[in-house]
XYZ file of C-alpha atoms in Angstrom:
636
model
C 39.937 43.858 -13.734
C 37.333 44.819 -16.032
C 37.620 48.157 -18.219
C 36.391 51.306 -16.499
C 35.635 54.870 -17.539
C 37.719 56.153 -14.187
C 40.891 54.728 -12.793
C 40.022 53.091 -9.928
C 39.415 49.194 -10.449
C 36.332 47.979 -8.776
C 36.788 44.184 -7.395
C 33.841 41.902 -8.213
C 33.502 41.307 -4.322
C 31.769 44.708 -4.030
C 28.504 45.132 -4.401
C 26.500 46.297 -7.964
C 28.327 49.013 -9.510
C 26.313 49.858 -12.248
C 28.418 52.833 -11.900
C 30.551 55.482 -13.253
C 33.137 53.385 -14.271
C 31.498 52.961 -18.159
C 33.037 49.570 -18.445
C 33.088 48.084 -15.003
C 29.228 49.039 -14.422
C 28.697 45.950 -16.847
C 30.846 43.756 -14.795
C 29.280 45.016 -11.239
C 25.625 44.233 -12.393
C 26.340 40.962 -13.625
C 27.487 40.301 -10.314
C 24.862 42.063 -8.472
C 21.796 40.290 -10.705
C 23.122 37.076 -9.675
C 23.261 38.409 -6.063
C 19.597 39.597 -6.124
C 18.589 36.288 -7.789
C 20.560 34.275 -5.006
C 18.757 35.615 -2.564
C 15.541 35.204 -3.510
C 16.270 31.532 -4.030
C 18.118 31.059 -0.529
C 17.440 27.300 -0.934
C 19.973 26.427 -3.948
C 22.727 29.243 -2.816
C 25.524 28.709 -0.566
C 28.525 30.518 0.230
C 32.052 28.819 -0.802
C 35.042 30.591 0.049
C 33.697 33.921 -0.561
C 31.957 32.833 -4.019
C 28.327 31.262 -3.689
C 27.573 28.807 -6.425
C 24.034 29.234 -7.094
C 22.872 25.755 -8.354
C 20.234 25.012 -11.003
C 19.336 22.228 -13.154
C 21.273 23.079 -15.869
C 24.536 24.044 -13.352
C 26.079 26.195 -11.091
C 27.279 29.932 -11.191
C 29.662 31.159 -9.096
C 29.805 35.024 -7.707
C 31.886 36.462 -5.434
C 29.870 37.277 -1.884
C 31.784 39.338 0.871
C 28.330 39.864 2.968
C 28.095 37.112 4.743
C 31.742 36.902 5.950
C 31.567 40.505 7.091
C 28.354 39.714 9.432
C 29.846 37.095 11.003
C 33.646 38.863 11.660
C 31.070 41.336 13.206
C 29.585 38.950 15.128
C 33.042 37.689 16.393
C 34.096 41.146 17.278
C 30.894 41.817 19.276
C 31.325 38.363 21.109
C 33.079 39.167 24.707
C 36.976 37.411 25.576
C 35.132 35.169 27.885
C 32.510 34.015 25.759
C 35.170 32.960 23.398
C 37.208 31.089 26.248
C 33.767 29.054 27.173
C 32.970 27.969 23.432
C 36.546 27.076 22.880
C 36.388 24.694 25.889
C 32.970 23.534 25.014
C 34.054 22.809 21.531
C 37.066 20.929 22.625
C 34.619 18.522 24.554
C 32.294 17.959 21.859
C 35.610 17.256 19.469
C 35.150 13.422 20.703
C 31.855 13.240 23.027
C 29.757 14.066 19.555
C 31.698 10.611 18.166
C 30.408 8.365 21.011
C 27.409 8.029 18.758
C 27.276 5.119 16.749
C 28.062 4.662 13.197
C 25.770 4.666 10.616
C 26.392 0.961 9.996
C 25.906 0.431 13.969
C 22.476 1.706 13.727
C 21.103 -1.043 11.963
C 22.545 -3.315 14.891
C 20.805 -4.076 18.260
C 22.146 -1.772 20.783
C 22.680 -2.519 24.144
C 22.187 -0.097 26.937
C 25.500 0.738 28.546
C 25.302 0.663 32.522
C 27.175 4.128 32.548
C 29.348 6.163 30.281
C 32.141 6.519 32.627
C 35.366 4.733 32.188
C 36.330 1.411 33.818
C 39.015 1.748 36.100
C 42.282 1.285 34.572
C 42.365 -2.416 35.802
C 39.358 -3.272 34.622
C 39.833 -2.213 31.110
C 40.591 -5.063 28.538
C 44.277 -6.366 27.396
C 44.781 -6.532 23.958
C 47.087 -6.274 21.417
C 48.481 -7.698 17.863
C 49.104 -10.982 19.093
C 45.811 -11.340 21.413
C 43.171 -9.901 19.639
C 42.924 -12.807 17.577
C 42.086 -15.102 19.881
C 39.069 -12.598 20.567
C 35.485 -13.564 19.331
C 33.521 -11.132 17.283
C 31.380 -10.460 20.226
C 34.017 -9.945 22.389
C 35.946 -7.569 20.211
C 33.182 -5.369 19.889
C 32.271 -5.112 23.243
C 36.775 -4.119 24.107
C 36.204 -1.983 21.014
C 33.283 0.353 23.066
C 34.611 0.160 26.430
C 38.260 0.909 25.197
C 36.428 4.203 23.086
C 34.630 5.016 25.975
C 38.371 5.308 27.920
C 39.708 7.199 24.995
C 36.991 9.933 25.517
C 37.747 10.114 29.166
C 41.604 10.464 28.839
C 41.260 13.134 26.191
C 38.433 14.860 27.997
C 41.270 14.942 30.599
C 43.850 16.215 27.969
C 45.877 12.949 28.422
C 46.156 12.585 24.115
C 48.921 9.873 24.525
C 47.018 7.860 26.687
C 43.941 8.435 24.846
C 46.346 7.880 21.686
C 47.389 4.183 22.932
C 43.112 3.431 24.031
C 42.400 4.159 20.595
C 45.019 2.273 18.960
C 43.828 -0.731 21.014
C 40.272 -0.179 20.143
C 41.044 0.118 16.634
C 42.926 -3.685 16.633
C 39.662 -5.002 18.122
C 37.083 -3.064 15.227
C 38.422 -0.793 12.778
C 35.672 2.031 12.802
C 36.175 5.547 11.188
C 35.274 7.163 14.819
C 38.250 5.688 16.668
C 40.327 7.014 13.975
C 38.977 10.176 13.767
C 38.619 10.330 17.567
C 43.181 9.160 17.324
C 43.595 12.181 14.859
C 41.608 14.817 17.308
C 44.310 14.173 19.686
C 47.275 13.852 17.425
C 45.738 17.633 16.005
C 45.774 18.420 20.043
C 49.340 17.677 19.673
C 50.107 19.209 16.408
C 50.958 15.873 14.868
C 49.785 16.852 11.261
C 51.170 13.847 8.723
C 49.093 11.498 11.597
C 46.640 13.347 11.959
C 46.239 12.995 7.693
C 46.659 9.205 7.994
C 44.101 8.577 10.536
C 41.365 10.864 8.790
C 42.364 8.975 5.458
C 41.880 5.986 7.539
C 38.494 6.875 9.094
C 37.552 8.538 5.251
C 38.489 5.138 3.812
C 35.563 3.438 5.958
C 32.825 5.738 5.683
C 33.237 8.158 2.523
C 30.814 10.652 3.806
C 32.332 11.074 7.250
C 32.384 15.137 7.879
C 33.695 15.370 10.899
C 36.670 13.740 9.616
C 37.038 15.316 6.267
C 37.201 18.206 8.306
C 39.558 17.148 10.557
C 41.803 16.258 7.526
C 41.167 19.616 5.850
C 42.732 21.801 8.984
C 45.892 19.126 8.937
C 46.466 19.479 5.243
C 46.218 23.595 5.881
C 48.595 23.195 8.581
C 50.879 21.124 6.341
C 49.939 24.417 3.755
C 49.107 21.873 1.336
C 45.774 24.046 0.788
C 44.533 22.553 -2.861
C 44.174 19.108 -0.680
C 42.300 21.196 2.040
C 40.090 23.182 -0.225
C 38.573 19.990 -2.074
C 38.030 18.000 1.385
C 36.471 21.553 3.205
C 34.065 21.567 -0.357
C 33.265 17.970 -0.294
C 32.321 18.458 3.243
C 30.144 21.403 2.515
C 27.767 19.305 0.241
C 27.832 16.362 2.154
C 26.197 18.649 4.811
C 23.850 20.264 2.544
C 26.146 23.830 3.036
C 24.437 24.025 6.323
C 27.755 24.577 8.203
C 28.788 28.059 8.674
C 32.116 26.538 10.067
C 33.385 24.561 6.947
C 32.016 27.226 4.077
C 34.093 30.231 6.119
C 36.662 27.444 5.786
C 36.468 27.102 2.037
C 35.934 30.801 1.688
C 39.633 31.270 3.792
C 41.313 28.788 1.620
C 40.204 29.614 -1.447
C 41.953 32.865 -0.629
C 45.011 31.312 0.246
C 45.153 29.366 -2.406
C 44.368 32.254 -4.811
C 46.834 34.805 -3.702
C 49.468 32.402 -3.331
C 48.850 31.666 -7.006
C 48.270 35.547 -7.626
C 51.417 36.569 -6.489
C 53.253 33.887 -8.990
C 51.431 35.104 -11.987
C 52.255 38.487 -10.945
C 56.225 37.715 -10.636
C 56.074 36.674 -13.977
C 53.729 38.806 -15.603
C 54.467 41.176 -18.403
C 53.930 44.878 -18.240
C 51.364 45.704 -21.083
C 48.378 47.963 -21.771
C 45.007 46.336 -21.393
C 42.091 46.106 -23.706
C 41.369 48.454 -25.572
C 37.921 48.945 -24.077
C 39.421 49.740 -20.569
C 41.534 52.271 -21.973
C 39.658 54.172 -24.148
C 36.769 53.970 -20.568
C 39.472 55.174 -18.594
C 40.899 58.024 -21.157
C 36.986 59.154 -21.759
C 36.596 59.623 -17.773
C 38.103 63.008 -18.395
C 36.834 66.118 -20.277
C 38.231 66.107 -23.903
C 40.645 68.825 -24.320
C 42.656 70.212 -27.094
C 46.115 69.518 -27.239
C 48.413 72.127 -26.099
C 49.299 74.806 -28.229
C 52.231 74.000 -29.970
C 51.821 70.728 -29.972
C 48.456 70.210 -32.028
C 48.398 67.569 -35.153
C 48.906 70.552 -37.569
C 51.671 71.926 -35.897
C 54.845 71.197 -37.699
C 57.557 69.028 -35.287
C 60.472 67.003 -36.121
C 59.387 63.636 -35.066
C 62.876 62.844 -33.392
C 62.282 65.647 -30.643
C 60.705 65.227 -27.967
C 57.756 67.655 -28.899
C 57.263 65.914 -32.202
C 57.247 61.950 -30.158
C 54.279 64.148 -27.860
C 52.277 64.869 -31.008
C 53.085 61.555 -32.385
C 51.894 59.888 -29.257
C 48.443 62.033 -28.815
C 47.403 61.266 -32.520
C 48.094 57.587 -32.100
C 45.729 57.908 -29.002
C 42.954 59.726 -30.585
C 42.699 56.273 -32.675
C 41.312 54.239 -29.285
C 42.383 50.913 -30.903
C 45.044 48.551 -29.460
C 47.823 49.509 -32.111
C 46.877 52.652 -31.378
C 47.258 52.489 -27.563
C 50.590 50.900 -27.755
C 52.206 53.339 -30.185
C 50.961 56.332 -27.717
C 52.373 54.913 -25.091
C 56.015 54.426 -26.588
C 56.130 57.635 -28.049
C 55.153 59.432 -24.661
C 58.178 56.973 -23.274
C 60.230 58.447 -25.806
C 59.282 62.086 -25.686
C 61.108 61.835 -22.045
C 63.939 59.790 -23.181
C 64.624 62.648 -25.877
C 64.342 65.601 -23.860
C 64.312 69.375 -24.611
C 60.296 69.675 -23.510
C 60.238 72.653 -22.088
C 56.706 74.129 -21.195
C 55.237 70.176 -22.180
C 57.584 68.906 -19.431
C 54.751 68.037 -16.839
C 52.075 67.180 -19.445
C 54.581 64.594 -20.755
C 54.831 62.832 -17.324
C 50.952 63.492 -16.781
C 51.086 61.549 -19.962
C 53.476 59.023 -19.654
C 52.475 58.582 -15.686
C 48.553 57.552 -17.381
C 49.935 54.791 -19.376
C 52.340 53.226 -16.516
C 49.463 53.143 -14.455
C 47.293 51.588 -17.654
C 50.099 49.142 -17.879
C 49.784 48.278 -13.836
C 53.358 50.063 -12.908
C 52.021 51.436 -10.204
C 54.611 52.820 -8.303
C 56.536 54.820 -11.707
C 53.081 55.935 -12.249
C 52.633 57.374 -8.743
C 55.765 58.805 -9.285
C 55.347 60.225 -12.929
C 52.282 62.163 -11.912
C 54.249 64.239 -8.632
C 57.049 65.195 -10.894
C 54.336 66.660 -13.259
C 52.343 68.399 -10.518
C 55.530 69.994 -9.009
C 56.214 71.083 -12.809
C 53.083 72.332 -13.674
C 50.473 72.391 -10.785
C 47.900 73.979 -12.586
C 47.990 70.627 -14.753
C 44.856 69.578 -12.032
C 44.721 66.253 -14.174
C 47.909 65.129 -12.502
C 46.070 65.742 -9.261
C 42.853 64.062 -10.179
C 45.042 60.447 -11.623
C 46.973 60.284 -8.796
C 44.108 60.592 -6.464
C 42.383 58.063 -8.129
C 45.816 55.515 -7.563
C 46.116 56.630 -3.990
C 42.062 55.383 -3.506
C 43.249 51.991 -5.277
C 45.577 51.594 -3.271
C 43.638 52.014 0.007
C 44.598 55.003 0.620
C 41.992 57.411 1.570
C 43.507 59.990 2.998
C 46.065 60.885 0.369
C 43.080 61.026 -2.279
C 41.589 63.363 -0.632
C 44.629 65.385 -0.277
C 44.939 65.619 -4.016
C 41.560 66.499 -5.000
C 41.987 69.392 -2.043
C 44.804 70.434 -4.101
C 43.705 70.521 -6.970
C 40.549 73.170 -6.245
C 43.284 75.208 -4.756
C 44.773 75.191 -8.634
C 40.946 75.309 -10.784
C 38.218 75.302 -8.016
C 35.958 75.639 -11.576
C 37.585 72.489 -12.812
C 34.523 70.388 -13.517
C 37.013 67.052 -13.790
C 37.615 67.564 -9.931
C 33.942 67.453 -8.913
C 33.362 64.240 -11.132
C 36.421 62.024 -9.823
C 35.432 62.899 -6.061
C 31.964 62.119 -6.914
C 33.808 58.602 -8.351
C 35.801 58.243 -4.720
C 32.690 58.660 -2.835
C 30.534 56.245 -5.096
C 32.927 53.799 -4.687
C 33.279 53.823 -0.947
C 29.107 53.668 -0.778
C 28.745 57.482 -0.185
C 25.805 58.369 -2.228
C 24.648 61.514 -1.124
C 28.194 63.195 -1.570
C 28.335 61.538 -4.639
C 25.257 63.107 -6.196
C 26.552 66.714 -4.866
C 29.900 66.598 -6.757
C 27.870 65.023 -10.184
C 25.547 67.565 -10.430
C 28.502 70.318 -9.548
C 30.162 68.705 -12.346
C 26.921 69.202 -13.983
C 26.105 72.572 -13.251
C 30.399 73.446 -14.058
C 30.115 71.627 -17.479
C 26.376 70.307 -19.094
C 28.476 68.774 -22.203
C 30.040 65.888 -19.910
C 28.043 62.945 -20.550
C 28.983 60.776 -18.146
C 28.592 63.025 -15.123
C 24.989 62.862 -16.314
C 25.175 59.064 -16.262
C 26.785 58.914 -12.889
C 24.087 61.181 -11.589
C 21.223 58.771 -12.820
C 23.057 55.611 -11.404
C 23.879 57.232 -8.333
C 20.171 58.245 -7.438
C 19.413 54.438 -8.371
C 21.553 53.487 -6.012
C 19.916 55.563 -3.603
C 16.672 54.407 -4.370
C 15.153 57.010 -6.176
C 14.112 54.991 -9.392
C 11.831 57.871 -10.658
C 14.722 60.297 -10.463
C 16.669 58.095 -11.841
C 14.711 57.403 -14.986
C 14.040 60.875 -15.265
C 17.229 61.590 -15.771
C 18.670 59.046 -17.919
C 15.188 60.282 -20.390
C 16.464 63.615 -20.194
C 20.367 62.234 -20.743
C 19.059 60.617 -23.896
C 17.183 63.661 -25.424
C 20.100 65.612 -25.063
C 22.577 63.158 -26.384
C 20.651 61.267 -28.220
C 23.372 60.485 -30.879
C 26.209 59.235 -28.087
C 26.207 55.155 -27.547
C 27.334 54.996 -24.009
C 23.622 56.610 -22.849
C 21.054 54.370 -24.209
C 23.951 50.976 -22.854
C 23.332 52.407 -19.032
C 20.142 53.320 -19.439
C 19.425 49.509 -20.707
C 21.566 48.469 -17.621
C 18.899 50.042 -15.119
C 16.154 48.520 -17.337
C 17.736 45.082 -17.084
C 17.916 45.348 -13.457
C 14.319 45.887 -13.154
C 13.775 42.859 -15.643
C 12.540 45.174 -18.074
C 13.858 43.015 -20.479
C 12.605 44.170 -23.512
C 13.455 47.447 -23.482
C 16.511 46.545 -22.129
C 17.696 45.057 -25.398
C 16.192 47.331 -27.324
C 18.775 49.977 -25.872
C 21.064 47.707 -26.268
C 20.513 47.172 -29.811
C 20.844 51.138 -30.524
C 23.912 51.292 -28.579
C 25.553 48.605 -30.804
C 24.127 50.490 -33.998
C 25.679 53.509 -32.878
C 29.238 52.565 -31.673
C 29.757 50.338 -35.663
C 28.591 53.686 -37.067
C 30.557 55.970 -35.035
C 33.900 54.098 -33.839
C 33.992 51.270 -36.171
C 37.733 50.462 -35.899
C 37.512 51.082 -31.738
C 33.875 49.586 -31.114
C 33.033 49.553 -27.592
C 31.656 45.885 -26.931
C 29.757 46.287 -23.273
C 25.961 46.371 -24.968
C 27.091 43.590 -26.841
C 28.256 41.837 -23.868
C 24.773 43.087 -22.042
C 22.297 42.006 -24.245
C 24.413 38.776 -23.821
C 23.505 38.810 -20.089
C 19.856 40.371 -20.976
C 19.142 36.887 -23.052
C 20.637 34.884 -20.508
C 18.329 35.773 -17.774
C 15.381 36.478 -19.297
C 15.084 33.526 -21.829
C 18.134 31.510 -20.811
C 19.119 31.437 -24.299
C 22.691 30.198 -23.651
C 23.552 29.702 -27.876
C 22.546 33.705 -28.938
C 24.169 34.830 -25.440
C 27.577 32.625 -26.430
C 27.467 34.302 -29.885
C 27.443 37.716 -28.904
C 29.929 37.450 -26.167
C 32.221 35.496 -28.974
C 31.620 38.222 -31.052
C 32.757 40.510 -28.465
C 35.693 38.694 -28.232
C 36.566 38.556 -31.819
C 36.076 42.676 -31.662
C 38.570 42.958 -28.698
C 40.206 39.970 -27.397
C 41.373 41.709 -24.363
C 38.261 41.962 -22.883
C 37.982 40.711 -19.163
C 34.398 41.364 -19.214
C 34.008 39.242 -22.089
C 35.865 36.700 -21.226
C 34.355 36.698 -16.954
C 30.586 36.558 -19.302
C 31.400 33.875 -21.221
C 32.453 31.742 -18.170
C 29.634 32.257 -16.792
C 27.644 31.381 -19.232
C 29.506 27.886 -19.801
C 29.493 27.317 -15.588
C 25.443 27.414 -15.989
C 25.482 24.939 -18.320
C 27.338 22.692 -16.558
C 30.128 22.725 -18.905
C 32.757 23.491 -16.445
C 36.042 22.479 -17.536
C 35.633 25.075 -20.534
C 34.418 27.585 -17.752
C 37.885 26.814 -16.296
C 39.421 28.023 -19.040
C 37.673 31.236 -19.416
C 38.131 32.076 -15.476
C 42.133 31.227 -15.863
C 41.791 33.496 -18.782
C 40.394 36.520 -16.563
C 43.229 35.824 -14.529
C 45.409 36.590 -16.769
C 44.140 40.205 -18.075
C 43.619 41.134 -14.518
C 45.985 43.831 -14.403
C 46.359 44.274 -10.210
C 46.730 41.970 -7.281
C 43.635 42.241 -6.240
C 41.542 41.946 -9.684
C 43.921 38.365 -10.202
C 42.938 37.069 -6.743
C 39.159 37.909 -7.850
C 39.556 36.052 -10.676
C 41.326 32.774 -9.598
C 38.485 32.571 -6.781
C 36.296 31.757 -9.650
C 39.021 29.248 -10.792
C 39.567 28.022 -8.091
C 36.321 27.244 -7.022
C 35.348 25.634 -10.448
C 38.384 23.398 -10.375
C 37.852 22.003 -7.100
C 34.635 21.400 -8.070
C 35.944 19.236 -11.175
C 38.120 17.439 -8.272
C 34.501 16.680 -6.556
C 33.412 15.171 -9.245
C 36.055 13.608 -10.291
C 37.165 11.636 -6.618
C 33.455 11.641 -5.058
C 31.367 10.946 -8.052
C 28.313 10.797 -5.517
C 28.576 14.002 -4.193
C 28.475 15.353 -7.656
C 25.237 14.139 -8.536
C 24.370 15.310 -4.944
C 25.027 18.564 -5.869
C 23.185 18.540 -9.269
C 19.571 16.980 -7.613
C 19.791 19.724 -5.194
C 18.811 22.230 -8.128
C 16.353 20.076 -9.465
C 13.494 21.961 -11.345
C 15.637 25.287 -9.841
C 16.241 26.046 -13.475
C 13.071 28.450 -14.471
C 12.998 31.603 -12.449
C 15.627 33.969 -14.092
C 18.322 35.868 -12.806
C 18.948 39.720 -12.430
């Protein structure tokens, strides 16, 4: 979703990526600062449907978090068949034996010792019904009421629901208590009755407000019924009621919100237009690769009739060379057209390469795939075409085709420094470090003037945990480019993740200096958006951090990063229904399934927490003591 110096789209489920990707590094910290400052404050984070909302005084702030989920699916699988059969059975029993407790209003009564807590024989067991239990004193309906419960239990220990349906019922005429209802819907859930199994847990809700085990009860019948907004909000309200001590209900929330999400997803999808994205993630993406001349005969001084093909491939690489929107949009048409008219020639596979690069920009993945293997067939040595279609195969999961392609393309240019650096990008992104540092400094040692293979490098040897090397090298990246932005932003990224947040902004500051002086009509806006984050956390200076991430806004719209910041910002102050608006707004620039789904999790999760407040006004200002004096330490 966010822009990126390489095409492959990192998710903000992964962990930090201060990486590679120029753009998406931004985006990856953010997420990973606010993971490192969740879990030194274990007490005020819990896990929602695969985002934690970390609560302070002045808030919450939601990130995504895949960890936990993973160590318990692990968990699961290491669990044997017959370990699962026993806690199935033993949860089964404790569905209605845990509800022979009394209510909360019961414990202020005297209660009497029950002889046993077996069932009466059937004979012995009270007669009631609608035109009896009238005629019943209050003593006497209370005392049916427990020993007709107490049958219940017994026939659906016994797995007799109906008759444990119509015990219930009759308990129910003689006291209305939220258990007996609940305790009615466990067995009409037995029986897959899910509209009854709503009305009795509305029923039981209705009586006690705070009653878990039913809002849970009511939750898996409304996801059964695949009504999942009405499941998410009662799974959420359930969650705080319980303090978000129940790994049970949050793996619940985290399931549903991902229903909910791609079901939405794949609607905006259906009806989204095909169009280029910010200008910031295409100029990252373009800038991932080695600057080369045009080809020879197609050059801005060479002399083309702009109705030729040729002449709409010259038009097309000038407009690029402009990295603003306009810009962007007129290269891609022209490359469109430069096909359309024909008569290429030699440019025949660069114009695909080309044309393949902004289908793929534009999220047509499957004419992009198939623009870039025309072009290799027509001009294999064009190891470019190899590289970008790599980089789509690793987006779209697969592995073993990426690798394919970057093995053919060192059988075309094994000198090709661009090969080396987009392998080292496939490895960093699947968590392989070591490799990843080999093919940067090969890049390195192929081609010193690459800037961002010197980047990489330093990120990659802080992800390893070498934090001397690291600096070391990002010191020696600045001396030698001392007059190129993008160093001094990642270099200020590493700083901020060590709370060095001084420095940090002062790196950001020259990087902002820099880009107005040297690209003032394409400005890249990440170290505005970073020093954004940098005031954030270390002074929690919400007004200068809003201004610079508007101002990043104002410079390019488009910006997902911007836009994900700003929301962020607004959820930690509490003002949530204008973080709404920012999250459905990331939603919409997402440009891939995936990146939407990422997004509307953060919508998601903030709406239904608008619901909470909104129909359980309580719970709300539950969940705002519980980060009481939280508000100080700050996050990275």
């Amino acid at each position: 979703m966010s822009a990126q110096s390489v095409p492959i789209p990192q998710t903000r489920g992964t962990t930090l990526d201060i990486s590679s990707l120029p753009s998406d590094a931004s985006s990856s910290s953010l997420w990973d600062r606010l993971s490192t400052w969740a879990s030194e404050n274990k007490a005020v984070v819990y896990s929602i449907a695969g985002v934690a909302v970390v609560v302070t005084g002045a808030g919450v702030v939601y990130y995504l978090n895949n960890s936990r989920g993973e160590a318990k699916a692990e968990e699961k699988r290491r669990a044997s068949k017959k370990e699962r059969r026993k806690a199935k059975k033993e949860k089964e029993k404790e569905e209605i034996e845990k509800d022979a407790a009394p209510t909360k209003v019961e414990e202020t009564e005297p209660i009497k010792k029950q002889p046993t807590v077996e069932a009466e024989p059937a004979e012995e067991l009270p007669k009631v019904d609608e035109s009896t239990v009238d005629l019943l004193s209050d003593q006497e309906r209370k005392e049916f009421a427990t020993k007709l419960k107490i049958a219940g239990n017994k026939a659906y220990g016994d797995k007799s629901y109906n008759e444990a349906i119509e015990l219930y019922g009759k308990a129910i005429l003689c006291k209305p208590d939220p258990i007996f209802y609940s305790n009615r819907a466990a067995c009409y859930n037995a029986l897959g009755e899910w509209d009854k199994v709503v009305d009795d847990t509305t029923a039981a809700i209705a009586l006690d407000s705070e009653y878990v085990k039913a809002l849970n009860r009511r939750a898996n019948a409304y996801e059964h019924l695949e009504k999942y907004s009405e499941a998410l909000l009662d799974y959420t309200a359930s969650c705080i009621i319980d303090s978000f001590r129940n790994d049970q209900s949050a793996q619940s929330v985290e399931r549903l919100l991902k229903k909910v999400a791609e079901a939405k997803a794949k609607a905006i999808l259906e009806g989204k237009e095909k169009k280029l994205p910010s200008p910031t993630f295409v100029t990252n993406y373009l800038q991932s690769f080695r600057p080369r001349p045009p080809p020879a005969g197609i050059e801005e001084t060479a002399e083309l009739d702009e109705e030729t093909g040729k002449g709409q491939l010259k038009v097309g690489l000038i407009a690029m060379s402009t990295r603003t929107g306009d810009g962007f949009e007129k290269a891609s048409a022209s490359f469109d057209k430069a096909l359309e008219l024909g008569d290429l020639g030699e440019y025949e596979g660069f114009a695909f390469n080309m044309r393949g690069t902004f289908r793929y920009l534009r999220g047509e993945n499957a004419d992009a795939l198939e623009d870039l293997s025309t072009s290799v067939k027509l001009q294999p040595a064009l190891t470019q075409s190899f590289i970008k279609r790599a980089s789509m195969h690793l987006e779209l999961g697969n592995r073993e085709a990426a690798a394919n392609d970057f093995e053919q393309a060192m059988e075309q240019n094994k000198e090709d420094p661009d090969i080396y650096y987009h392998r080292a990008q496939l490895h960093f992104i699947l968590g392989e470090f070591a490799e990843a540092a080999k093919d940067y400094q090969k890049s390195i040692d192929l081609d010193r003037d690459f800037i961002f293979s010197h980047i990489q490098l330093g990120v990659t040897q802080y992800k390893m945990g070498s934090i001397a090397s690291s600096m070391a090298t990002f010191r020696r990246t600045i001396k030698n480019f001392d007059k190129v932005p993008d160093v001094y932003n990642y270099y200020g990224e590493l700083l901020l993740d060590q709370q060095k947040y001084q420095e940090a902004i002062e790196k950001f500051d020259t990087a902002v200096e820099m880009e107005k002086q040297t690209k003032p009509l394409g400005m890249n806006v990440l170290p505005l958006i970073n020093k954004a984050l940098a005031l954030f956390q270390w002074k929690q200076d919400f007004q200068e951090a809003e201004k610079l991430c508007q101002k990043a806004l104002i410079i390019d719209p488009e910006c997902d990063i911007a836009v994900a910041t700003m929301a962020q910002l607004l959820l930690q102050q509490g003002k949530v229904t204008e973080a709404l608006k920012y999250f459905e707004r990331a939603a919409e620039l997402s440009r891939t399934e995936a990146e939407i789904v990422n997004a509307l999790s953060y919508a998601e999760a903030t709406r239904t927490q608008l619901e909470v407040q909104e129909k359980y006004p309580q719970l709300a200002s539950r969940l705002q003591g519980m980060g009481g004096g939280i508000g100080g330490p700050p996050m990275r």
